[in-house]
PDB file of C-alpha atoms and ligand atoms in Angstrom:
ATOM      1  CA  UNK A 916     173.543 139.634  47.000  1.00  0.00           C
ATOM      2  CA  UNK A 917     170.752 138.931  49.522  1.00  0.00           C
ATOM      3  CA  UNK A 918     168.614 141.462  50.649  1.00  0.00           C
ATOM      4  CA  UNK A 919     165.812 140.136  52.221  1.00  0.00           C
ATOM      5  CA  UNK A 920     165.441 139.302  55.734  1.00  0.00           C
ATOM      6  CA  UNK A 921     165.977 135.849  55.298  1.00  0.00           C
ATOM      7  CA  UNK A 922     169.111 135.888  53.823  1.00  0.00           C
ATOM      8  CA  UNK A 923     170.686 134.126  56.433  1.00  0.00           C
ATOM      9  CA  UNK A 924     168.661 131.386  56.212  1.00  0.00           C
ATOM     10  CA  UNK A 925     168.963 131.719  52.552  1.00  0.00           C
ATOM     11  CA  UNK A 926     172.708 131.678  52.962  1.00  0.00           C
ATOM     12  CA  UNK A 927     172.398 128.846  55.169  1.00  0.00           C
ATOM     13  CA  UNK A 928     170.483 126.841  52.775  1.00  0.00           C
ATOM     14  CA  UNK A 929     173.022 127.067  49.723  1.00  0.00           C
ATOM     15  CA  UNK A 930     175.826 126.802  52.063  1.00  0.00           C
ATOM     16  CA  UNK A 931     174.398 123.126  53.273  1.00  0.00           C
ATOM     17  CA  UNK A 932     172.748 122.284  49.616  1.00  0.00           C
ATOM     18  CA  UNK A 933     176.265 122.864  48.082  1.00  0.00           C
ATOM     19  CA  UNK A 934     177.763 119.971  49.982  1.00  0.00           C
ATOM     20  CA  UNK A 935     175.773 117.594  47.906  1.00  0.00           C
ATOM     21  CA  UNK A 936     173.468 118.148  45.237  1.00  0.00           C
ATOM     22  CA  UNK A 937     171.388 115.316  46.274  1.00  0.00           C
ATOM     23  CA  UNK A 938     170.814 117.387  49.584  1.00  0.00           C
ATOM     24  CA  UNK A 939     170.190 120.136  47.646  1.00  0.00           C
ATOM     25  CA  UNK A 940     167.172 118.131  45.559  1.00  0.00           C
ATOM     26  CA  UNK A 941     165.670 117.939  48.681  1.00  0.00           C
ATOM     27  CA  UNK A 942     166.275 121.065  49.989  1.00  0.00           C
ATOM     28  CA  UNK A 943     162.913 123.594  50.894  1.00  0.00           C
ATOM     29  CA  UNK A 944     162.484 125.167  47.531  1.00  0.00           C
ATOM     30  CA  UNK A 945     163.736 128.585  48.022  1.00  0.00           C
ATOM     31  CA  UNK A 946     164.803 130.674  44.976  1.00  0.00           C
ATOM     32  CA  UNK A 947     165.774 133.685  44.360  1.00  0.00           C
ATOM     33  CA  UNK A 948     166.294 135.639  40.915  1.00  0.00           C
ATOM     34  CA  UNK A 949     169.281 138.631  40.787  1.00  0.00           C
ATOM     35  CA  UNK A 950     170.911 140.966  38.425  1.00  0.00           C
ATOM     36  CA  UNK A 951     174.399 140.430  38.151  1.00  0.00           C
ATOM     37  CA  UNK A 952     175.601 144.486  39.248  1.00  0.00           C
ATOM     38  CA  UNK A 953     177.027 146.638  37.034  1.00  0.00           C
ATOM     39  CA  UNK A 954     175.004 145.160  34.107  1.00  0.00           C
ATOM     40  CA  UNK A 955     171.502 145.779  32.361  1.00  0.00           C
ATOM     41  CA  UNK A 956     170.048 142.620  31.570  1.00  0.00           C
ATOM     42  CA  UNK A 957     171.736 139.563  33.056  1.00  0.00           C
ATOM     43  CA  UNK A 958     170.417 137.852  35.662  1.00  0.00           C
ATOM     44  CA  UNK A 959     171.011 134.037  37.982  1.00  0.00           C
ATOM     45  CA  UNK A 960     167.693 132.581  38.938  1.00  0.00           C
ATOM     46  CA  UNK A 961     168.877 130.097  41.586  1.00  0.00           C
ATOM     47  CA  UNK A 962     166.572 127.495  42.825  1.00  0.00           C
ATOM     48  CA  UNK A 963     167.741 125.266  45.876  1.00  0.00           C
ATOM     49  CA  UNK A 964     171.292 125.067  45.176  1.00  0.00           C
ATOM     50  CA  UNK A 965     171.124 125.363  41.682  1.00  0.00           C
ATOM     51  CA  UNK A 966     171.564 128.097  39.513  1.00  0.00           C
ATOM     52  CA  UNK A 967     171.017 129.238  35.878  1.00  0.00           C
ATOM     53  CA  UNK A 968     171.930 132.517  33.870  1.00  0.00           C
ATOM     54  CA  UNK A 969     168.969 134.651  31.798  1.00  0.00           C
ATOM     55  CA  UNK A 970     169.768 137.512  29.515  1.00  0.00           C
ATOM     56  CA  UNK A 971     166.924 139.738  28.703  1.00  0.00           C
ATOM     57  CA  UNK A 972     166.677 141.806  25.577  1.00  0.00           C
ATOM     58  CA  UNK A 973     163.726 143.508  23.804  1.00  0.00           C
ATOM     59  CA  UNK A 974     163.987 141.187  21.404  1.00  0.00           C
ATOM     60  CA  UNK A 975     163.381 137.946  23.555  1.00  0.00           C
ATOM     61  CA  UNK A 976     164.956 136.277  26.541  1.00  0.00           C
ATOM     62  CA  UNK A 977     168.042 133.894  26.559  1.00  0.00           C
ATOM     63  CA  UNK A 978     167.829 131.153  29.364  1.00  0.00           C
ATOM     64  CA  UNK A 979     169.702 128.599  30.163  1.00  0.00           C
ATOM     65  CA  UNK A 980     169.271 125.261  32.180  1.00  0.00           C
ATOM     66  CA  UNK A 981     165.850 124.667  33.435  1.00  0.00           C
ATOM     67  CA  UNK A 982     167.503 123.163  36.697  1.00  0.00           C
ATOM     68  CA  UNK A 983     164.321 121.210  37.064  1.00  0.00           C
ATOM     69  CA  UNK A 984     165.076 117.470  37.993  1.00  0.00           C
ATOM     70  CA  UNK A 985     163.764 116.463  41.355  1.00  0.00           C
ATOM     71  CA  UNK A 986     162.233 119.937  41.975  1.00  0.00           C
ATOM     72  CA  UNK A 987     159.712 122.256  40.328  1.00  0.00           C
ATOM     73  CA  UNK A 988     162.062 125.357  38.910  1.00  0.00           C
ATOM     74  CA  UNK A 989     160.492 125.683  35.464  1.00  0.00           C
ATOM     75  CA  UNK A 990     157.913 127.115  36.513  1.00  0.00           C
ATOM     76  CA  UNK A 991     158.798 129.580  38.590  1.00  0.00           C
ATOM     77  CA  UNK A 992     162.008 129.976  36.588  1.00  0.00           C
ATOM     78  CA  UNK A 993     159.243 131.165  34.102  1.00  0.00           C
ATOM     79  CA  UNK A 994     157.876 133.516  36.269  1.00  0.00           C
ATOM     80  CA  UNK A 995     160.425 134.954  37.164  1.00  0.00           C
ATOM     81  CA  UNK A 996     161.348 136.089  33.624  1.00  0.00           C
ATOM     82  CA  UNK A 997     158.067 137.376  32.958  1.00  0.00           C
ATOM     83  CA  UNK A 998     158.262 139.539  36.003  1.00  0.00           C
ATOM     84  CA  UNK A 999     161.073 141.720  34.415  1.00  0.00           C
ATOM     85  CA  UNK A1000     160.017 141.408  30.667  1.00  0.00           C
ATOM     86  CA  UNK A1001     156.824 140.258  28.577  1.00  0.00           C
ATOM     87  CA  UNK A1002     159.459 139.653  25.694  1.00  0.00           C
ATOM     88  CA  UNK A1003     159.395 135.971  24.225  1.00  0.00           C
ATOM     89  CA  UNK A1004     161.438 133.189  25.813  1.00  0.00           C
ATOM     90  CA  UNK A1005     163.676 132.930  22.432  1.00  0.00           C
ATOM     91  CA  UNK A1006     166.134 130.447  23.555  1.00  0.00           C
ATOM     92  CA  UNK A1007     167.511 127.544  26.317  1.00  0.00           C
ATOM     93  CA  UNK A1008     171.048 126.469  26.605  1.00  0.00           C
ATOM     94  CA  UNK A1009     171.868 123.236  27.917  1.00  0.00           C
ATOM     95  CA  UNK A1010     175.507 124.173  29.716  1.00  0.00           C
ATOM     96  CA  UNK A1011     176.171 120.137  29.142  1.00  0.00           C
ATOM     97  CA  UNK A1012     174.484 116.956  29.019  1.00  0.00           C
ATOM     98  CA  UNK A1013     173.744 116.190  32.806  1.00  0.00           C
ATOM     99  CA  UNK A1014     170.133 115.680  33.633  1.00  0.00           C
ATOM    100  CA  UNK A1015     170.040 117.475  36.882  1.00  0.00           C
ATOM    101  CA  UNK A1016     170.841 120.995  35.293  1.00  0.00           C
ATOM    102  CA  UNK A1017     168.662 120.505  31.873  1.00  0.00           C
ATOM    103  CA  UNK A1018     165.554 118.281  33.098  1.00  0.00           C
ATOM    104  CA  UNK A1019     162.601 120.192  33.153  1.00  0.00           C
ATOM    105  CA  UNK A1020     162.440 122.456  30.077  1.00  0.00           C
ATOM    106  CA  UNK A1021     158.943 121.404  28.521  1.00  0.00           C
ATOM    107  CA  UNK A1022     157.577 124.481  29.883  1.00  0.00           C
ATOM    108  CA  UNK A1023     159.727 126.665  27.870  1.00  0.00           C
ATOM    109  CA  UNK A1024     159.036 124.350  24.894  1.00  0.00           C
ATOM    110  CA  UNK A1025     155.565 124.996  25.233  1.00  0.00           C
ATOM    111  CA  UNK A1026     156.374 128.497  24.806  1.00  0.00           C
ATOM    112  CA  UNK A1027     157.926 128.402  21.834  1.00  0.00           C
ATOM    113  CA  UNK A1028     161.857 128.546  22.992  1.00  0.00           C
ATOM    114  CA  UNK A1029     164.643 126.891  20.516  1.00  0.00           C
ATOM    115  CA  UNK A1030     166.499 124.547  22.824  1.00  0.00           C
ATOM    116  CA  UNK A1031     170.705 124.777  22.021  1.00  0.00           C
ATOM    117  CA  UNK A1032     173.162 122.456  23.157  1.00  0.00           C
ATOM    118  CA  UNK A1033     176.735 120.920  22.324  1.00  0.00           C
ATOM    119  CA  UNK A1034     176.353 117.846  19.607  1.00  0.00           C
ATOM    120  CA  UNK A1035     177.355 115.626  22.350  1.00  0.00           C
ATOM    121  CA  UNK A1036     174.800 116.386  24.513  1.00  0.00           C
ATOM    122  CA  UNK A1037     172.067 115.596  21.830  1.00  0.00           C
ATOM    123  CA  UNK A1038     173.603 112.800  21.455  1.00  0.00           C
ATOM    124  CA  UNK A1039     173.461 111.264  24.701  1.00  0.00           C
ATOM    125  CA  UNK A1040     169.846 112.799  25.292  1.00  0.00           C
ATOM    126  CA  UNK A1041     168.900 110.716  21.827  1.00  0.00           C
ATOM    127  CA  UNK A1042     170.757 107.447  23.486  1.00  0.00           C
ATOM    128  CA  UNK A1043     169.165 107.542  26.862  1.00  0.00           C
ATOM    129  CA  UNK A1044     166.467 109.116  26.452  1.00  0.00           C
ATOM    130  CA  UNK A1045     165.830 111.093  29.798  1.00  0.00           C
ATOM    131  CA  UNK A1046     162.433 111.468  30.798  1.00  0.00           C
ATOM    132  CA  UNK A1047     161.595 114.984  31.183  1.00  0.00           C
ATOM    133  CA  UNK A1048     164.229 116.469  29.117  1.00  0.00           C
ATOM    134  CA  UNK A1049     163.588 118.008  25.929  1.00  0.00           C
ATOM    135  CA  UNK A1050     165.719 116.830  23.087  1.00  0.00           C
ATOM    136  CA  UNK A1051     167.708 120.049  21.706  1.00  0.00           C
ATOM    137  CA  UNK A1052     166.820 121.607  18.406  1.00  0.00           C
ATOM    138  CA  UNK A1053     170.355 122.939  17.578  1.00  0.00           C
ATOM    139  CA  UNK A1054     173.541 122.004  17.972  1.00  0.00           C
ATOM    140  CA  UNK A1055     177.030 123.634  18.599  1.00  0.00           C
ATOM    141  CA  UNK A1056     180.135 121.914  17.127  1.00  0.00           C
ATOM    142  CA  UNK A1057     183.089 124.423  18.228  1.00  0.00           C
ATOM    143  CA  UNK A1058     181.135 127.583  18.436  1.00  0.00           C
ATOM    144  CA  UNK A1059     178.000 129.331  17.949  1.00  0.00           C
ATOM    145  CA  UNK A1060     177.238 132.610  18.281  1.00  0.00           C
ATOM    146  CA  UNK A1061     173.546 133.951  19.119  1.00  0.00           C
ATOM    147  CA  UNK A1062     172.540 137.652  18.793  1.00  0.00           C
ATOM    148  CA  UNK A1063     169.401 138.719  19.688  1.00  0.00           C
ATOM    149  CA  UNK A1064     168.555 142.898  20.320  1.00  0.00           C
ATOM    150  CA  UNK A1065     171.911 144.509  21.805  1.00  0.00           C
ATOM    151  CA  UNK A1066     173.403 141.292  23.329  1.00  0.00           C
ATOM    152  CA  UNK A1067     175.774 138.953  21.480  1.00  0.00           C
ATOM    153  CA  UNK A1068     176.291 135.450  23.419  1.00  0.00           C
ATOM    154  CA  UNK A1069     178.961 133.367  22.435  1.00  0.00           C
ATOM    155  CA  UNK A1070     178.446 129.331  23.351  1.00  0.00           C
ATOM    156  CA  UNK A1071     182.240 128.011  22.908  1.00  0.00           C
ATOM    157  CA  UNK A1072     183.485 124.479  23.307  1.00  0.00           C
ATOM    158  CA  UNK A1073     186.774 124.160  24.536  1.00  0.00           C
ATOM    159  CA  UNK A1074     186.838 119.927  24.598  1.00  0.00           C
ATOM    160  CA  UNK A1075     186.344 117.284  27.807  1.00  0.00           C
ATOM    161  CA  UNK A1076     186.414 118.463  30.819  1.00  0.00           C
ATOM    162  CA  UNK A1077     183.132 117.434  33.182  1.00  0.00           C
ATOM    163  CA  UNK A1078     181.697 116.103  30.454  1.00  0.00           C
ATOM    164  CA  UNK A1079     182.417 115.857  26.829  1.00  0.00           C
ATOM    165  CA  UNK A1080     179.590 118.099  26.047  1.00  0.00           C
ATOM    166  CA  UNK A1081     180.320 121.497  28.211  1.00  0.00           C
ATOM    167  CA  UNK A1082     179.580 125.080  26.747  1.00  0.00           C
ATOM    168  CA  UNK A1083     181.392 128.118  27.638  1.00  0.00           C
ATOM    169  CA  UNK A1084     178.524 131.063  27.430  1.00  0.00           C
ATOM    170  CA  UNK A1085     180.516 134.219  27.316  1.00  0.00           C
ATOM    171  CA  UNK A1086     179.013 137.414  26.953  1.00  0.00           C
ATOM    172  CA  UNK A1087     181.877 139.579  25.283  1.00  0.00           C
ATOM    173  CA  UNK A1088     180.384 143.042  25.966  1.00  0.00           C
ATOM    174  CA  UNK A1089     179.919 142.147  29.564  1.00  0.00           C
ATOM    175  CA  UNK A1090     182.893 139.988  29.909  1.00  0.00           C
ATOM    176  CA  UNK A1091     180.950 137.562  32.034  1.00  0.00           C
ATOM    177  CA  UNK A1092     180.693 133.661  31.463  1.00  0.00           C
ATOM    178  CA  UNK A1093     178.721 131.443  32.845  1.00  0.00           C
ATOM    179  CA  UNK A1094     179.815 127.621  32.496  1.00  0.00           C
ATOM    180  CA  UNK A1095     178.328 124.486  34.900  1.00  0.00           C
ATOM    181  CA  UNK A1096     180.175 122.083  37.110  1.00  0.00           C
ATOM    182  CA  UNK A1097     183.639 121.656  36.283  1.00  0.00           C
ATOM    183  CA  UNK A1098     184.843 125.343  37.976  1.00  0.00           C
ATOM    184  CA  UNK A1099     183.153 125.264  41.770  1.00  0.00           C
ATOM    185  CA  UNK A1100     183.752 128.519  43.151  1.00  0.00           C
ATOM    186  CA  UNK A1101     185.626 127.384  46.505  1.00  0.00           C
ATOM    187  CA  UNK A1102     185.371 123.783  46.196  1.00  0.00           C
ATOM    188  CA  UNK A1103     186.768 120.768  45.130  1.00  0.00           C
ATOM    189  CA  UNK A1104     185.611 118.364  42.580  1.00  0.00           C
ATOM    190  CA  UNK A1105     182.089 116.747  43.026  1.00  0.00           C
ATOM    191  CA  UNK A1106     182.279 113.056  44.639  1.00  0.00           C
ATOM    192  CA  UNK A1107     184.346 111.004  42.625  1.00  0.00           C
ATOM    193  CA  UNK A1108     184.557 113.267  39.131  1.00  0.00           C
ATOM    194  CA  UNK A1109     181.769 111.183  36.822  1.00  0.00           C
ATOM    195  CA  UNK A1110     182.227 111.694  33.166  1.00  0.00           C
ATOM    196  CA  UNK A1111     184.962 113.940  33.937  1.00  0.00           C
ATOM    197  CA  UNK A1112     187.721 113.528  31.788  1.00  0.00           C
ATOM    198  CA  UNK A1113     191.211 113.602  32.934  1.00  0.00           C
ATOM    199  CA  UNK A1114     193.524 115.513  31.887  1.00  0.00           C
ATOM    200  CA  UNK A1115     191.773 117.587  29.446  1.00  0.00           C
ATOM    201  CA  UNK A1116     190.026 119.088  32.453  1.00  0.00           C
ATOM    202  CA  UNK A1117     193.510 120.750  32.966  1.00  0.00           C
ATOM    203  CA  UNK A1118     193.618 121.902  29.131  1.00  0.00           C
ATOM    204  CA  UNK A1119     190.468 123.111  29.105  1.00  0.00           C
ATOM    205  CA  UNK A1120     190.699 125.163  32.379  1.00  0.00           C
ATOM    206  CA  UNK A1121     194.014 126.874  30.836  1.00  0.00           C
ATOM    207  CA  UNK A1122     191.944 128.005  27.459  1.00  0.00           C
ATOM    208  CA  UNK A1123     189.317 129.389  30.060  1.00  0.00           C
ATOM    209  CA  UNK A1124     192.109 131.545  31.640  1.00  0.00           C
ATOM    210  CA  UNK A1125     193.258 132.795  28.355  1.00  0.00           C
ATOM    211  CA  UNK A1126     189.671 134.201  26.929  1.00  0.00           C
ATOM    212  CA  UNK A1127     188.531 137.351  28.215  1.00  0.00           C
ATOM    213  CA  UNK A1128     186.437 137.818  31.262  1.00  0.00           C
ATOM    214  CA  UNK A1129     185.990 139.266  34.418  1.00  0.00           C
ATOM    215  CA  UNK A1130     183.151 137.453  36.232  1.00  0.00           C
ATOM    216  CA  UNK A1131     182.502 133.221  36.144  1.00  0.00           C
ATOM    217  CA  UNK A1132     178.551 132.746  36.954  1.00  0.00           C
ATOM    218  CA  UNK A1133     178.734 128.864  37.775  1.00  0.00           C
ATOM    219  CA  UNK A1134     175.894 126.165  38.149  1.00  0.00           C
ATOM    220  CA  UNK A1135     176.071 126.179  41.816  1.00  0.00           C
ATOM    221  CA  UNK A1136     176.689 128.556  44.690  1.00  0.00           C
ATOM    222  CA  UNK A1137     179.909 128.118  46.536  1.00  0.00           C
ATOM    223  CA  UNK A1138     180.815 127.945  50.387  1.00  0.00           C
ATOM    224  CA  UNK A1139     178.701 131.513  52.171  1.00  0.00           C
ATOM    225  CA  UNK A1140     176.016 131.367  48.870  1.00  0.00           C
ATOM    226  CA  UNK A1141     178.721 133.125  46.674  1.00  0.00           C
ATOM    227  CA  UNK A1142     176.865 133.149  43.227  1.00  0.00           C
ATOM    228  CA  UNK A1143     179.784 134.744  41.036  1.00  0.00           C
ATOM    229  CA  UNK A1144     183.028 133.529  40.321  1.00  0.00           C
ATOM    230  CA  UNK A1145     186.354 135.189  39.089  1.00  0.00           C
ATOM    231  CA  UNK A1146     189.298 134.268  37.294  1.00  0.00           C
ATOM    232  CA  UNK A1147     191.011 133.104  40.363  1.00  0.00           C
ATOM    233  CA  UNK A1148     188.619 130.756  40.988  1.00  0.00           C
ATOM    234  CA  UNK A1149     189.505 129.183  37.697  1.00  0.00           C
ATOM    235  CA  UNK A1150     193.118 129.789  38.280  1.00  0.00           C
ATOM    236  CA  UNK A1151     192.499 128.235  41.331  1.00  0.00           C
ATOM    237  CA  UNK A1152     190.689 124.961  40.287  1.00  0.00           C
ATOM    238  CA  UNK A1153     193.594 124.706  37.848  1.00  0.00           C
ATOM    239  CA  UNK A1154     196.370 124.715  40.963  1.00  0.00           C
ATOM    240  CA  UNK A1155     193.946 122.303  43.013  1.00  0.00           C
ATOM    241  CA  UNK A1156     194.098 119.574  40.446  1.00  0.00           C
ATOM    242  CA  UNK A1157     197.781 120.005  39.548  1.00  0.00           C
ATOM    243  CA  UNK A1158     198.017 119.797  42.757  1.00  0.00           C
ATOM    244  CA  UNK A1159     196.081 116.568  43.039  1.00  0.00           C
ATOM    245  CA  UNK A1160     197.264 114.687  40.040  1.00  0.00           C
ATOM    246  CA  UNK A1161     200.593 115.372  41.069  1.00  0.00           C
ATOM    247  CA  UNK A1162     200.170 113.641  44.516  1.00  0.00           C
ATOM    248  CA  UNK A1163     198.815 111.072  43.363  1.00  0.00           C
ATOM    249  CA  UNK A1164     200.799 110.132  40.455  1.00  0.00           C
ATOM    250  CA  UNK A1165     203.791 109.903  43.606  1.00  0.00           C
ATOM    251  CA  UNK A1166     201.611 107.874  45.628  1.00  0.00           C
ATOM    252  CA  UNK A1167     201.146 105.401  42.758  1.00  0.00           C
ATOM    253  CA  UNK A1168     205.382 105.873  41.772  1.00  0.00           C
ATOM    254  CA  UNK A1169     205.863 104.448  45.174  1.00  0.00           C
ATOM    255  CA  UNK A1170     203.157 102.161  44.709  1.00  0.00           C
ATOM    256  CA  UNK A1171     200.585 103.178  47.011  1.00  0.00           C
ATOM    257  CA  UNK A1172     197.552 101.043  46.835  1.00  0.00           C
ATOM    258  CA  UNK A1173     194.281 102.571  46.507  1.00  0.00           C
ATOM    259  CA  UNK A1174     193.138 102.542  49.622  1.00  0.00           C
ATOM    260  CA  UNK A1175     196.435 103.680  51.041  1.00  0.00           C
ATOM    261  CA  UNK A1176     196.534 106.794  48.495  1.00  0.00           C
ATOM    262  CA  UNK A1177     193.056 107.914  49.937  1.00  0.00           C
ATOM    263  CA  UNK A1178     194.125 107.826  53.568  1.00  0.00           C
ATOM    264  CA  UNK A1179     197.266 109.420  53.498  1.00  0.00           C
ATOM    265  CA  UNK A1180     197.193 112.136  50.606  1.00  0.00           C
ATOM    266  CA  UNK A1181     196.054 115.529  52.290  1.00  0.00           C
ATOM    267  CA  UNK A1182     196.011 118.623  50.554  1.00  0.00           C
ATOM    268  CA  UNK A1183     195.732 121.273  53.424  1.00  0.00           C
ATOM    269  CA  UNK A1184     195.855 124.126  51.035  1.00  0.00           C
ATOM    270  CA  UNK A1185     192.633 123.209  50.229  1.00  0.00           C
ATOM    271  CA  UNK A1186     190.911 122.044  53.474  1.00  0.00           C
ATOM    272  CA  UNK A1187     188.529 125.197  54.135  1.00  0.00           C
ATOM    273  CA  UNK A1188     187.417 124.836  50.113  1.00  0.00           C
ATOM    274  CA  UNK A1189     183.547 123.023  49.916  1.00  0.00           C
ATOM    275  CA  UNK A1190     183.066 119.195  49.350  1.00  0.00           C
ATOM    276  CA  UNK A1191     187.075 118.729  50.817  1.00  0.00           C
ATOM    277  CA  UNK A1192     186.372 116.164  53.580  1.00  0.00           C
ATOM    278  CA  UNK A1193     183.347 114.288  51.721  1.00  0.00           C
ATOM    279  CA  UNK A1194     184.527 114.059  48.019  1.00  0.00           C
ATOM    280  CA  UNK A1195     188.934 114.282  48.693  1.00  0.00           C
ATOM    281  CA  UNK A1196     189.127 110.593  48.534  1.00  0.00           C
ATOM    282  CA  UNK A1197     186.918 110.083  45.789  1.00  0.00           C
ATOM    283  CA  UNK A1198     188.557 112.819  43.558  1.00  0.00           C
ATOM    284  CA  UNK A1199     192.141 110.892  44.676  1.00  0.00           C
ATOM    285  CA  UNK A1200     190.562 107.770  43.141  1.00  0.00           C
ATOM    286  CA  UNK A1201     189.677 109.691  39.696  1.00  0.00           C
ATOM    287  CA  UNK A1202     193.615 110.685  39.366  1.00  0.00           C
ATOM    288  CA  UNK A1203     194.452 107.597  40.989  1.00  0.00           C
ATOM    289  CA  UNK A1204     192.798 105.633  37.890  1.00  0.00           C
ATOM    290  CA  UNK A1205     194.452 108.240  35.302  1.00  0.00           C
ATOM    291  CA  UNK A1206     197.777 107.375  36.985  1.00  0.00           C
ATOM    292  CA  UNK A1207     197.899 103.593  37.333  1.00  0.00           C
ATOM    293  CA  UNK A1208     195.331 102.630  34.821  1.00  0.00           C
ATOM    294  CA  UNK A1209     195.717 105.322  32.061  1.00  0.00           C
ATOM    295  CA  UNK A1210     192.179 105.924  32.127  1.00  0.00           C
TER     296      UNK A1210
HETATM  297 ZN1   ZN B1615     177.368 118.040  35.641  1.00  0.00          ZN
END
């Protein structure tokens, strides 16, 4: 995936930004823009340890997040379109509500691009207002479908799962998908699961397995700077937390306090996955709440 001579220090880079995304915000701003193989037109710009699918056409460009808060991708995220096409920035999908994937986009306002996200995530833009994010000018309920020159682009929502305002981008021709946050390739959960709803995180992971797809582009690199996912990784994900909620939901049966739960549950299957000694305990508190408390 990475050519240049630096790719081990690239590698090295989105290896350590993974861990936390807060590292990654301050991570030297390296980026790096490649076609997804075996396809014409689709492409992850990554910047720090974020990452974002385009789809060029000759009738325009589809982007997605503008992966912008806390560092300067826009711009460059820009550029790097423009380097492969002159066609007009037609479109930006917000993959969900949270600022650090969708701040940034005024750039690709400013250039004329019709901003689409979930209802929900307009909604929680309108509430809190974000600065530097720009309030969407369409909205998907259950599914919208976009198709501009030869591509279609489905945006699907398949209910709560990281947030209540996730899209599923599948591209049926190329049976690839690209969907933020909630399916890490190699790693657990992120810290201690915010605005992650549980269980329909479960549900929603088992109407992901059931569409058709090959390849899972996700909003962050995994463990080695792997950029592309497959179904196993969502098959995966989908053991991990059985596997979770199940060991906790024992822990609390025996009534296991909190702290208690946190020290002693291990899941070793899982040790060499990303984020497993930092963020275990905090994703045993999530289920540990959905167990005990029902919430
Ligand atoms: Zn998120």
């Amino acid at each position: 995936m990475f050519k240049s001579s630096s790719a081990g220090l690239a590698v090295t880079l989105i290896a350590a930004a993974f861990v936390t995304t807060a590292q990654a915000q301050t991570a030297p701003p390296a980026y790096a823009t490649t076609k997804v193989e075996g396809t014409d037109n689709v492409y992850i710009f990554r910047y720090g340890g974020y990452q974002s699918m385009f789809v060029v056409t000759k009738a325009g460009v589809i982007a997605t997040d503008p992966i912008s808060r806390h560092q300067p991708a826009a711009k460059t995220y820009i550029e790097e379109i423009q380097k492969i096409t002159k066609a007009p920035i037609k479109y930006v999908i917000y993959s969900h509500s949270h600022f650090d994937h969708i701040a940034g986009g005024k750039p690709f306002k400013d250039l004329g691009a019709i901003f689409i996200a979930h209802r929900n995530a307009k909604d929680r833009i309108a509430e809190r207002k974000p600065e530097n994010v720009v309030i969407p000018d369409q909205v998907v309920d259950n599914k919208k479908v976009i198709m501009l020159g030869e591509t279609t682009l489905e945006l699907l929502y398949v209910g709560k799962n990281h947030s209540d305002s996730t899209l599923v981008m599948r591209l049926p021709k190329e049976k690839i998908i690209f969907t933020v946050d909630w399916i890490p390739l190699g790693a657990i959960q992120f810290r201690e699961m915010a605005d992650t709803y549980v269980p329909d995180i479960e549900e929603g992971l088992k109407k992901v397995i059931a569409m058709d797809w090959d390849r899972l582009i996700a909003g962050h690199p995994g463990p080695g700077g792997r950029q592309i996912g497959t179904k196993d990784d969502a098959r995966n994900q989908l053991a991990y937390l059985q596997d979770l909620s199940a060991a906790v939901k024992k822990a609390v049966e025996e009534g296991k306090s909190y702290a208690d739960a946190e020290k002693e549950i291990k899941l070793p299957k899982y040790e060499k996955w990303g984020g497993y000694e930092p963020f275990l305990q905090m994703n045993i508190e999530r289920y540990y709440d959905f167990h005990n408390r029902g919430i």
